[in-house]
Each structure stands twice: as C-alpha cells, then as structure tokens.
mmCIF file of C-alpha atoms and ligand atoms in Angstrom:
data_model
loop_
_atom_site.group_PDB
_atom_site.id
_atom_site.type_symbol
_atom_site.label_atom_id
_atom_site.label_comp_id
_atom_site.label_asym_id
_atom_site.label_seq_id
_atom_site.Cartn_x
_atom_site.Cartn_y
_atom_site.Cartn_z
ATOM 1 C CA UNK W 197 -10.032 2.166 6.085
ATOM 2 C CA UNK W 198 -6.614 3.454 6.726
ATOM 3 C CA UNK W 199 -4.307 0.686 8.283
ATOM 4 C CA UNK W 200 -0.337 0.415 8.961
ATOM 5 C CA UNK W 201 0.770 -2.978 8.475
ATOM 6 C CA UNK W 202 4.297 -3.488 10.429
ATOM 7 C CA UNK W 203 6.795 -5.050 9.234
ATOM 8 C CA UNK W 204 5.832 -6.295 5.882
ATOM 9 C CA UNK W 205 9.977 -6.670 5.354
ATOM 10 C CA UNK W 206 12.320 -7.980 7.728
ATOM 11 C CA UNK W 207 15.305 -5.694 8.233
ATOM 12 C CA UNK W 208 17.656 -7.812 5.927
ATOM 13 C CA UNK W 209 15.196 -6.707 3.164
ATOM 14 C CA UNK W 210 14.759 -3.861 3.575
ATOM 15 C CA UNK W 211 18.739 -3.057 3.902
ATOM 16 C CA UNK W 212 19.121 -4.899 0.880
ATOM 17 C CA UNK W 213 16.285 -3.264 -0.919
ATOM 18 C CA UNK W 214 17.869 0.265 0.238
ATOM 19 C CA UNK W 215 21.531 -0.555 -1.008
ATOM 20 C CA UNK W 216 20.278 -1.801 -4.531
ATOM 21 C CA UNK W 217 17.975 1.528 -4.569
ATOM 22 C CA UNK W 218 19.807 3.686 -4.032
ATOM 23 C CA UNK W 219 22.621 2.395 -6.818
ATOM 24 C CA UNK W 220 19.518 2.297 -9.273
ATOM 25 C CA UNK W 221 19.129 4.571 -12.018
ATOM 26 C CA UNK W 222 16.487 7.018 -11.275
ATOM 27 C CA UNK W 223 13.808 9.097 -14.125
ATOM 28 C CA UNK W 224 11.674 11.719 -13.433
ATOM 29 C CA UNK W 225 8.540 10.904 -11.794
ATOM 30 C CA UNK W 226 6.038 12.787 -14.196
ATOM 31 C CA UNK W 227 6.868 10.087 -16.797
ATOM 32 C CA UNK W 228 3.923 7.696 -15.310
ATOM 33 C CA UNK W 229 1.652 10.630 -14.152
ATOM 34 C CA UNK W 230 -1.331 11.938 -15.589
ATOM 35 C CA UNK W 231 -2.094 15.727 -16.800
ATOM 36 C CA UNK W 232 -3.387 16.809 -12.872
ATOM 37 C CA UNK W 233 -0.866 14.390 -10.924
ATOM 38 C CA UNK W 234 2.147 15.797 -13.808
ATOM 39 C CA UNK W 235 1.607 19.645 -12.302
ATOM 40 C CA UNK W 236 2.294 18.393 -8.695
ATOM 41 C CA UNK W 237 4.330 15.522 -9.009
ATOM 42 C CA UNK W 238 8.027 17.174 -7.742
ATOM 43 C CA UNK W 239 9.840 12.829 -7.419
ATOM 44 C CA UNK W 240 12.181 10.033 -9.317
ATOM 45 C CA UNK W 241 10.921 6.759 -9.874
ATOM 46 C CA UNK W 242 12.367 3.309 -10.890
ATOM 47 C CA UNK W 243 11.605 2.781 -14.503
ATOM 48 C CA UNK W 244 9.028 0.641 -15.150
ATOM 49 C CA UNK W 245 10.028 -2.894 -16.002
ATOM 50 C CA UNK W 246 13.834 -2.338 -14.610
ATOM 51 C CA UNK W 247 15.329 -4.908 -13.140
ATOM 52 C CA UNK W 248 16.190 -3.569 -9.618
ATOM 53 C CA UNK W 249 11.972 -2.859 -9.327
ATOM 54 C CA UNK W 250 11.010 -6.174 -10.549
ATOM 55 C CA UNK W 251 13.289 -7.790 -8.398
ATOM 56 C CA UNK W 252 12.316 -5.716 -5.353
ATOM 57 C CA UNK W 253 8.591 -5.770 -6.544
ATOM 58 C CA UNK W 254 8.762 -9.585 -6.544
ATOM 59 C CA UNK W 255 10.091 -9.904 -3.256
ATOM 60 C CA UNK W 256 7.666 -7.213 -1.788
ATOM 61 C CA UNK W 257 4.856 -9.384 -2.895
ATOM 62 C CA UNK W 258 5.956 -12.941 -1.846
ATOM 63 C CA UNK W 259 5.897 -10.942 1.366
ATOM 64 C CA UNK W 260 2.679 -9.769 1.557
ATOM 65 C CA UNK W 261 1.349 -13.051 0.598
ATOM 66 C CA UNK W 262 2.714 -13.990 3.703
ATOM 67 C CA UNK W 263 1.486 -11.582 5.681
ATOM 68 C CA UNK W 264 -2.227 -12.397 7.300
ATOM 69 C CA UNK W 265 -3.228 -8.919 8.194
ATOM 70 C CA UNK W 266 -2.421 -7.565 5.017
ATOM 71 C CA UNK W 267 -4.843 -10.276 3.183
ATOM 72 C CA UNK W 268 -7.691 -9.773 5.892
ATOM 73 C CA UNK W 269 -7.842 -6.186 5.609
ATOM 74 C CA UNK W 270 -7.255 -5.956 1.426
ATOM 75 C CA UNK W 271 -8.782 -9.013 0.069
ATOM 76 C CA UNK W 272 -6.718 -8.805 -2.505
ATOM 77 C CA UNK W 273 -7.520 -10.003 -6.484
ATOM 78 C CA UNK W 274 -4.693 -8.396 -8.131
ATOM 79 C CA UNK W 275 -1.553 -6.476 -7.192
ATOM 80 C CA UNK W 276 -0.070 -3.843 -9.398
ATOM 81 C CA UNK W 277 3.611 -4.862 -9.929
ATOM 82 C CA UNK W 278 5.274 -2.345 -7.043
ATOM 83 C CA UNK W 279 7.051 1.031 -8.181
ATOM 84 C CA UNK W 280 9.572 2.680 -6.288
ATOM 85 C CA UNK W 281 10.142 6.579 -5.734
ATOM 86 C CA UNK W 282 12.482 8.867 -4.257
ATOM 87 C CA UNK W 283 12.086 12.454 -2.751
ATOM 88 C CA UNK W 284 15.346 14.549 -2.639
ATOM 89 C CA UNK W 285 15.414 17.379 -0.234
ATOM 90 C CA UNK W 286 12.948 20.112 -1.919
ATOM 91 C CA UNK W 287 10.727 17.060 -3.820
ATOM 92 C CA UNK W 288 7.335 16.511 -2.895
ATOM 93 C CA UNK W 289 3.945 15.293 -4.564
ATOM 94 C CA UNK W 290 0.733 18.018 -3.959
ATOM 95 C CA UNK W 291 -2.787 16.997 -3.570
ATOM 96 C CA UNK W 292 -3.795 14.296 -6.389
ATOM 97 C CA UNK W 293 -5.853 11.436 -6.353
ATOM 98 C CA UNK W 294 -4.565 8.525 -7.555
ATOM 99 C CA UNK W 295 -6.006 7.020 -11.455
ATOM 100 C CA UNK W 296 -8.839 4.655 -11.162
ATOM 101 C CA UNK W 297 -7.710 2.202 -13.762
ATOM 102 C CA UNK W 298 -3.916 1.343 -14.127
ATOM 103 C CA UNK W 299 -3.068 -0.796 -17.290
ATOM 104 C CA UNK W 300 -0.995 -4.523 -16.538
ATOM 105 C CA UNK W 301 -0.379 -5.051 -20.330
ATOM 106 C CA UNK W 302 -1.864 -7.959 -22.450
ATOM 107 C CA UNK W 303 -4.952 -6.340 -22.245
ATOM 108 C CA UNK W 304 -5.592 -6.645 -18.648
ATOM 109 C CA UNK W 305 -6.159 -3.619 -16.062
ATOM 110 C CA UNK W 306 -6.807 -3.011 -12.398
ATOM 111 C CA UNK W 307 -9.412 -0.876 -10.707
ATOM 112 C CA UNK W 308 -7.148 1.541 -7.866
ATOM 113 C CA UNK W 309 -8.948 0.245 -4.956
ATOM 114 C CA UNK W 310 -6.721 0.277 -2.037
ATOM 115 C CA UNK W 311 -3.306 2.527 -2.473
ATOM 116 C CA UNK W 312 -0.061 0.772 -0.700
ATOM 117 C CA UNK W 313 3.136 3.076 0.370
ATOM 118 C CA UNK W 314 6.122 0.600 1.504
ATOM 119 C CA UNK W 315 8.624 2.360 3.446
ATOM 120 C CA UNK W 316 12.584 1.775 2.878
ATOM 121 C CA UNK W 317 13.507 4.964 4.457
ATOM 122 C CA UNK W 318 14.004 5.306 8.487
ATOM 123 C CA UNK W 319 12.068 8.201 9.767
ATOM 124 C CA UNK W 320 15.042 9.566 11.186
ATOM 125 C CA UNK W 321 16.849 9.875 8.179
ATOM 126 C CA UNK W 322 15.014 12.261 6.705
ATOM 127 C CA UNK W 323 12.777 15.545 7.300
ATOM 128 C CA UNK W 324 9.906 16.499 5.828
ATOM 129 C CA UNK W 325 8.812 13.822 3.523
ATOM 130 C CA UNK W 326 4.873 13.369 5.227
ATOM 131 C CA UNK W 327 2.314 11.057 3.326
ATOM 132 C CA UNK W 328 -0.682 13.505 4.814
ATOM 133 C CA UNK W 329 -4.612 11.808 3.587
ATOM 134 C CA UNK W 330 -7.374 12.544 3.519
ATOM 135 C CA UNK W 331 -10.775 10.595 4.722
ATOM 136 C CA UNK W 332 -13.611 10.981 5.455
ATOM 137 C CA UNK W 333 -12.316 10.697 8.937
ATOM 138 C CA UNK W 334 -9.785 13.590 8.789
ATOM 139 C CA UNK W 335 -6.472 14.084 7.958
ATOM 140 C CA UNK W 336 -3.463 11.431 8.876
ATOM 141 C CA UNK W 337 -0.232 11.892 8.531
ATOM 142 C CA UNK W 338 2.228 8.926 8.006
ATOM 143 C CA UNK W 339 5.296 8.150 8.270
ATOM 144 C CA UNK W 340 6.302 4.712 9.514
ATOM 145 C CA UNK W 341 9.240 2.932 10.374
ATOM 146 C CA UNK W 342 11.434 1.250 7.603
ATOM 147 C CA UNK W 343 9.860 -2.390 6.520
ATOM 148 C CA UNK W 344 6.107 -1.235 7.465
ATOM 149 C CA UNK W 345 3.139 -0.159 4.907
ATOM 150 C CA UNK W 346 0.579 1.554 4.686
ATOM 151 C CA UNK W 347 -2.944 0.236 3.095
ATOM 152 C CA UNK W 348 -5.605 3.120 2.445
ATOM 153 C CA UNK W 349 -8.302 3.639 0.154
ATOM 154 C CA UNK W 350 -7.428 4.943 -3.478
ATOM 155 C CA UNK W 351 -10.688 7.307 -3.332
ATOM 156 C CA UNK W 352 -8.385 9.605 -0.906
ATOM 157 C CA UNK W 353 -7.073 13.041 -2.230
ATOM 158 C CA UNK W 354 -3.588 12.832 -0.700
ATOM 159 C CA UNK W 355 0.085 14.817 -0.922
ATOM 160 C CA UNK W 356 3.690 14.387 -0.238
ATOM 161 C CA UNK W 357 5.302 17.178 1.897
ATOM 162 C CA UNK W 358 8.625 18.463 0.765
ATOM 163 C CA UNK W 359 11.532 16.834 2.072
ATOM 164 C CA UNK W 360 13.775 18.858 4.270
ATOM 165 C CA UNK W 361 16.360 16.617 5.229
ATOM 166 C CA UNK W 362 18.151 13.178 3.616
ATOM 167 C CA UNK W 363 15.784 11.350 0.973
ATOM 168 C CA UNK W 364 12.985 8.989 1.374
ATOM 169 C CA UNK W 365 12.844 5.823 -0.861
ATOM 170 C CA UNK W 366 9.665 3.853 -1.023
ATOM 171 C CA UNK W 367 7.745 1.489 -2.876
ATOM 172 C CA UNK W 368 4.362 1.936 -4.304
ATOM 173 C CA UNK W 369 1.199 0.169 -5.310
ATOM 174 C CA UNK W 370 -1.838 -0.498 -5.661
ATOM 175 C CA UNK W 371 -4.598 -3.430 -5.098
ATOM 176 C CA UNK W 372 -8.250 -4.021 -6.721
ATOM 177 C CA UNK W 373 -9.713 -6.090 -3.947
ATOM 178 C CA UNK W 374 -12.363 -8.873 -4.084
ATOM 179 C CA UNK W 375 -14.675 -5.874 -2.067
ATOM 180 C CA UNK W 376 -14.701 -3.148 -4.172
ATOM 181 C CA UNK W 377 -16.706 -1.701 -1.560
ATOM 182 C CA UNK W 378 -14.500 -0.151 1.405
ATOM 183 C CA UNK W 379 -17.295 0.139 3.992
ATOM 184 C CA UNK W 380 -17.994 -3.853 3.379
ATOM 185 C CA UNK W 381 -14.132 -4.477 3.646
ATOM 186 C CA UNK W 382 -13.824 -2.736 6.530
ATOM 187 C CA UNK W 383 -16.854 -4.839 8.258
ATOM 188 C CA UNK W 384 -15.150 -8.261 6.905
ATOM 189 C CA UNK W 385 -11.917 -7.240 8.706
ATOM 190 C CA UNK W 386 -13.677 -6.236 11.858
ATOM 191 C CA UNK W 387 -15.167 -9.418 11.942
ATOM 192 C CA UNK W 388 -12.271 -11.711 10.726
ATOM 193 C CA UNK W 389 -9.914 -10.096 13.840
ATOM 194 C CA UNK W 390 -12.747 -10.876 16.117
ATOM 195 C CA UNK W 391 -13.125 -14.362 15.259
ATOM 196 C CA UNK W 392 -9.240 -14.595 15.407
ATOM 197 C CA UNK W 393 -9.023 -13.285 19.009
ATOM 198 C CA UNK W 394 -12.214 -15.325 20.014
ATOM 199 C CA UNK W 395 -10.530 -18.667 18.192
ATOM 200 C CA UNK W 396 -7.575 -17.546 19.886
ATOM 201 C CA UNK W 397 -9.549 -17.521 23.814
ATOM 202 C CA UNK W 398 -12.316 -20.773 22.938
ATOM 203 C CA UNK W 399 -10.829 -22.566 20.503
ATOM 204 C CA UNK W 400 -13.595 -24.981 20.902
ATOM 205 C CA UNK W 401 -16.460 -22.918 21.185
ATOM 206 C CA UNK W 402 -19.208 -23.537 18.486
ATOM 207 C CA UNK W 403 -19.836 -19.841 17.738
ATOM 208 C CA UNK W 404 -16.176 -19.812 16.318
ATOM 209 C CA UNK W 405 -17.465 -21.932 13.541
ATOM 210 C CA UNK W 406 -20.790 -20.721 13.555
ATOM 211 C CA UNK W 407 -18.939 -17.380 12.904
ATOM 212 C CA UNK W 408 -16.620 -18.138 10.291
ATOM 213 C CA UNK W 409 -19.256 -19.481 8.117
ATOM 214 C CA UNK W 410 -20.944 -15.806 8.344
ATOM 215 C CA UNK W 411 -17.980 -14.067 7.629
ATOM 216 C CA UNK W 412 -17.572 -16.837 4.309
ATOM 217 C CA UNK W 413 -21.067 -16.460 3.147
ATOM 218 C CA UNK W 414 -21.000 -12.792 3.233
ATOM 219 C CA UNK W 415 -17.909 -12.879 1.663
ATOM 220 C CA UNK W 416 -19.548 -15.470 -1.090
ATOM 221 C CA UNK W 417 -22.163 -12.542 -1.429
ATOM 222 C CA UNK W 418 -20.035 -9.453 -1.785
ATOM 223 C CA UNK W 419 -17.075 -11.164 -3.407
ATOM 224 C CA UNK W 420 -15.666 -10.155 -7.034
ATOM 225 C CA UNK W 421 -13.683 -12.530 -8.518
HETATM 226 NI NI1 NI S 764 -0.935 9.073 -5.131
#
C-alpha cells in the first residue's frame, strides 16, 4: 500500500522545523548507508543523535500519534527515531531498497516494514527532487506539499531524482507494524475506513458493532506484538 497522509504537521511546524534545518550542521549521507545504497546515495543528513533531529524527530512523532489515518493504515509497533536529509541541486539517491533490519541500540532492532518520507520542502521551491517507487502496481512519483507524508512499503526498490532547482529537506523513517504482512494491512485499513464512514451514516446500526469486532478479532489473529 502506498498512501499520502496530509498534513501530518501544521504549518507552524513545519516553518519551524525548516528554519532550525536549515541552520543545522549537515554530514554526508553515505555515513548511515550500506555497501549498495553507499554507490547511489548522492545527500546530507542530520547526524544521528543531534539535537536539532531529536528534537524535530520527537515532535514528528507526537504528531503522528495523533494522527488516525496514519495509525489505521501502519499499525504501528515501533517507530525508528526520524532522520532528516537534504538534496542540493545535482544530489539525488538511485535505485536501492531500503535495509530490512535497522538497529535502536540496547540491543533492540526494527524490521523495515513500512518506509515514511516527511516533507519540509514546498514543491515549488525546488526542481527535480522526485521520490519515484516502485510496486507491484507501477511506478509513483511523489512529491507532496510541505507538512504531508508519505507511508509505503519498505519491500519497494525506489530512487531520488536529481534536484534541479533550490533544495529539498525531509525527514525519514521507518515503522515495523503489528502486520508484517502488507496485503493483510491493507485489508484492515479497507475495512477500518469503511466502518468509519458507515459509523459516521448509522451510528446506531448493529452491523457497526458487529463489524468492529471482525476487524478486532482478525486483528487479534494477525497481530505481532
Ligand atoms: Ni530508501
């Protein structure tokens, strides 16, 4: 599944989140990439750990938490702490596929299940600059407005096109969900925003509970937690 969530920041973040990136202090982006991802990754990151991505990162996930179509769709168990890159004009990331097991320290990891990409930049300040993946459905290419995100799975080759014009600052991430599954998360969502929509037009209507409690007992079946 392949899903933009809007407006995952309110503009105040997000201006607030672009003025403290782009006084940050920048590395190169093959520092965190593995031996494929190193010969294609052309970026800067936020160091890991540094203060402006930790207190971005923090405030990037008290917002998802708050955001219901982000949790219906993801079924999140853990989020990785949210890193932050920057293309320059001429920067771009060729085909990889993103690691299957990031590290959190103390011992604990995190299977990639679902990748997140966070925009901070407008898409008219910049050229170029494309998150293109690829599904089993085809090819997208994405590039959404400033404060929205998009949630796709972490099985997909995908690539950054070059940047032509200005620079593009976003954050990235990524989720293990309770449905490791993607086809089975997909068919939760489906039916969680049609029980919303029918609780929304008969509130009172038995099948709405009736429903709910299929929804939570296939969830009590697929569930990893
Ligand atoms: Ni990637």
């Amino acid at each position: 599944m392949l899903l933009a969530i809007p407006k995952v920041l309110t503009p105040e973040q997000v201006a607030e989140g672009r003025r403290l990136l782009q006084q940050a202090q920048w590395v190169d982006g093959r520092a965190t990439a593995g031996h494929q991802g190193a010969r294609v990754k052309h970026n800067e990151q936020l160091p890991l750990r540094s203060p402006v991505a930790e207190q971005l990162g923090q405030m990037i996930l008290d917002a998802l938490s708050a955001t219901p179509l982000f949790m219906s769709a993801a079924l999140p168990l853990r989020i990785l702490p949210p890193s932050f890159n920057r293309y320059r004009v001429g920067q771009s990331f060729g085909t990889h596929v993103d690691g299957a097991v990031r590290t959190l320290g103390g011992g604990h990891a995190l299977r990639t299940d679902l990748s997140c990409t966070l925009f901070f930049s407008a898409p008219e300040d910049y050229d170029g600059g494309e998150l293109v993946i690829e599904d089993t459905y085809g090819t997208k290419r994405v590039k959404l407005p400033a404060g929205d995100m998009i949630l796709y799975p972490a099985t997909s080759l995908h690539h950054v096109t070059p940047v032509t014009r200005g620079e593009r600052l976003c954050s990235f991430f990524w989720v293990q969900s309770m449905i490791r599954d993607d086809t089975r998360r997909a068919l939760l969502f489906d039916m969680d925003v049609a029980i919303q929509r029918l609780g929304g037009e008969l509130p009172d209507h038995p099948a709405v509970v009736q429903l709910t409690g299929v929804y939570h007992n296939l969830l009590r079946q697929w569930a990893e937690v």
